[in-house]
């Protein structure tokens, strides 16, 4: 029963959360670190220079994290963070994804189109400005005012900056704080090195979120600008010895999203949604993709790529659902909710100010229950699984929205978001039309089954056609997979898009009234209500706790702390490290447990048995932290975070210090494989930097 | 949002249950009918002759229901109840399933191998005998004693009877009552008529559990014995006019299983299991099968067959899960549980006798939570989706078990169950090995993902092979798909099975210790505890309610009552009937909304627009009722039950009189299509019987 939570460990962990919080808990913003605890437990007090070094060297890589690891713009992240780029770069002659890639010198590096690296330059608290604009407002009015205030602050920031800067206003503490982040944006990002898929994701889905583990889940990228590698004097220096037992280890990274401050009613609805919508959808998709991987190329490669994302997503959601079926979780969440309610009830002024946000949120869950299936299929477009559909909708809406004043636009077309929209529309986006046809047919079939053949949108979409007929027609007649056609439509604006007879544009146009009505109602009656109520909850928590808590993850820079630590799984003690010896024992020759040929010599594996491979620590991380550097108090790079164990999946809702573990690649595995498996001595040397004093 | 429960209707329905019970609620045993209510509401008092006619004419057909409808052994049931037979009979030259079949005379009828029709001959209450054997026993001892007492009663009955008789002891009221059923068993069952798949299941999965509806879901079989059709003077006579508005309609049938008396703890665990195990498994399977239907023949046909079963099962479980996420369901179930607890608490003697069954059941749910995934995959064998595996396990265990005294055997090899085991082993069971290989590879992949690659059973099963390699090897080397080989092993007994190197037998042998350990623990710590506690709950309910309640469905003969009744769906009134005119409007030419060519003439559909097709009534039915006759108080056959609407799926847990509806084929649709679409005038005449006086 290796894949189930141990109920006992789980209960302990929650008791921990309940009383004092576990030592390693927290995804802290850099302006509000648990300094007292670090000092008391580890004697560590980061100074401004240390923090500013971390801010500059810890970067965001697409939806993942990464770090600068040389003076010449070298960025380290995970292989699994750049698989889309690898798939796009792969050709039969140069199978980058399956066969790996190493540039011998910067001139051989391959551009990852569409991949963006962000480096934080400055942050500023703008809570007062945003809250002034929303004070006293409810529901939709609140949301519109908040959106407009955030857009205005971003735009004003953007106007002051170079074109390579990006300004975002992030909502922290679900409305308790607003922070303006200014990033330097790098869009010419090139691939320097990746090992083969088979060693990067050794163990595949079966080993995903497991430990012991043997993955060389690493990718090296380089930042370029003006035809030159970017100079990055501020970077992390690699410490080949890796993390030491007992020492404080810090993970600066960009955790994507946690839901630790949801109310009981929100968690209940989330559980229902995962169980009735999201997990069944991903499960069906998995079955479909499993068989599509048996097709010929190129369908096989696209299916494998999509399958690995689907299986990963499925494990994440299954882990979350498992946590949401744990009686102890509910006991703790109910108790925490009641405690906050009691605090508010006891403070008349506070009660006056925050009202009853729990009741408002609970009412919004009824609307979720009523709308969420149709919203997901029609308004979010999951009924139309080919990328053409989202492109069509972007064109249809974007050419209209961009002519409006910024504050009246749909938020995905705001002035600050527009450059990203245009870049994605114009980017080359290779795809396999046969693969897309299959996915589209399946998603249309599923829509008809879920909404029923008499649903007006189903009737409008299918008419008298079967899903198979419609999918074939859409894919064979559309030209939206061609960047030139997308550019033509975008540049042409409203008249050209209106005149288009592209079948995906016609489809998107046909269901636009229902899609917009669903979106509008969902935003007004669900999202706006939840956001406004969440802000009142944040006010109540600040009133009670001050700034002693960390906010839910938001994809912005955070610091997690921890130490090397195994855990107890049933009757087994799971050790902190794996080594090459274990890899030798685990490989069977059959995927996903087959080593690539580069790793094998006539006598076995090219690396010595005792080289450390992966290791576990008790850091509080979540999806988005993939690719994060792990550093020691000297600011030296000692590991590459790439996964959590399965107990970490409940981390969306709470931190379980007993069993929640982060999994990282050891620097020695990276250096030795560069030196002994790949022809990467120069790259290893670049990582090690100039000889140390 | 057509596929969601209307929360309001749902709440009303439950209020009904809560107070007086809805008029049409109940799957009543024939010895305990709601006579007073029938008399008061409909002036109907069935006499002994009426009931004995119903007992003889309402039969069980495999896992479905059916009825005798002529004096010459003609049995009417649903097309979807015999699809396995149709698939096995289909050849490229004679595509029975896709193309339909009509025997012109009994000599052309085709045998449905393995299909069994049971006709109830007698029932006897044996509660005293069984309860005497179990009194005072707990857990495993209780279960063993109950099993042994049931086996003994069955065996003694069997010894007194002809070989064509079958004796079963059924547990009613979850242990409150035990009833011995004696059936006449017909094993030579031949196919007389089925229409094409495309009209039998018109609307396919999208329309399944929906209404309005247009399905000719009918199959005619004939009972044979000693080379002759069986004479069946007692049968239902067809009333072509069908059901009349307002008249009392009775459905004698064999509802399979309901779970209305589960405790709150059991319902909670069931919800978790559906959400985390069963629905994800079926969803994955659906995605896989969706693509397998695109393969060439014969894989395509097997995949379509399997897909339709999977989609049906998925809709059932999704409907159940939906009900289990309804706050009103929990409110009612909790209230009912507390009321019974209060009753017990108030009666010291009763309290002494029944103790705290709720607490025992709750503890058993913890064990379910711990074991149920591995139990399902390993002990139930879902990790090994090819039928070869269950055959291998049957051989491995059966040759040993059959040498033991009856009461010491695993129950599936008891003396009374053995003839069925042998029949299934020796039956021709056509299959497509390429289809089975795909399913097996998928199920092995899934097992590894769910249990993890380090689980001892996963290691023992896969060794260093991938699921694909192992599946290919098992399917290509095994001979267990050959009936002759299965017979050879069964006849050879222990030495021959022990010597077998068949790879499926070796696989089953290799995991037998873990499989048996899981089964034993599950039976002792879950099933035995639940059964014994459920009996105490039944005692408490009898103490309070007497025999005023009906027992959960058990696959035995029940009577449901109701009337023609539409319902309100959102803002729509759903009418009671559909007609051919609606079929004409719904057909698109694309499956599953394409009519077979036999239905089309140069001017349209061969039947007149106003012929009634399907209709809805408010009967309380559930899976297993498929194929049930609907009769009027004169005992005339007026409809063929084939489905429920989607609101009926929560019927597993409660009856919702506001929206729960049964869906039936109108007799006119059957008679007219026989006469005007198929060359079935003689069969229509047989159905109508000799001219009426």
Coordinates of C-alpha atoms in Angstrom, one line a residue, chain A residues 203 205-207 210 315 590-593, chain B residues 377 383 443-454 458 462 465-467:
Chain A
X203 CA 11.5 5.5 -13.4
X205 CA 5.3 7.7 -13.9
X206 CA 5.8 4.7 -11.5
X207 CA 8.6 6.5 -9.7
X210 CA 8.3 8.4 -5.0
X315 CA -0.8 12.0 -9.4
X590 CA 12.8 -2.0 -20.0
X591 CA 11.5 1.6 -20.1
X592 CA 11.0 3.6 -17.9
X593 CA 13.8 1.7 -16.0
Chain B
X377 CA -6.0 -5.1 -7.7
X383 CA -4.6 -5.7 -12.0
X443 CA -4.1 -3.0 -16.2
X444 CA -0.6 -4.0 -15.4
X445 CA 0.7 -0.5 -16.0
X446 CA -2.0 0.9 -13.8
X447 CA -1.2 -1.6 -11.0
X448 CA 2.5 -0.5 -11.0
X449 CA 1.5 3.2 -11.0
X450 CA -1.0 2.7 -8.1
X451 CA 1.0 0.3 -5.9
X452 CA 4.4 1.7 -6.8
X453 CA 7.3 -0.3 -8.4
X454 CA 8.6 -1.3 -5.0
X458 CA 4.5 -5.6 -8.4
X462 CA 6.8 -7.8 -13.3
X465 CA 9.8 -6.9 -17.5
X466 CA 7.7 -3.9 -18.6
X467 CA 3.9 -4.3 -18.6

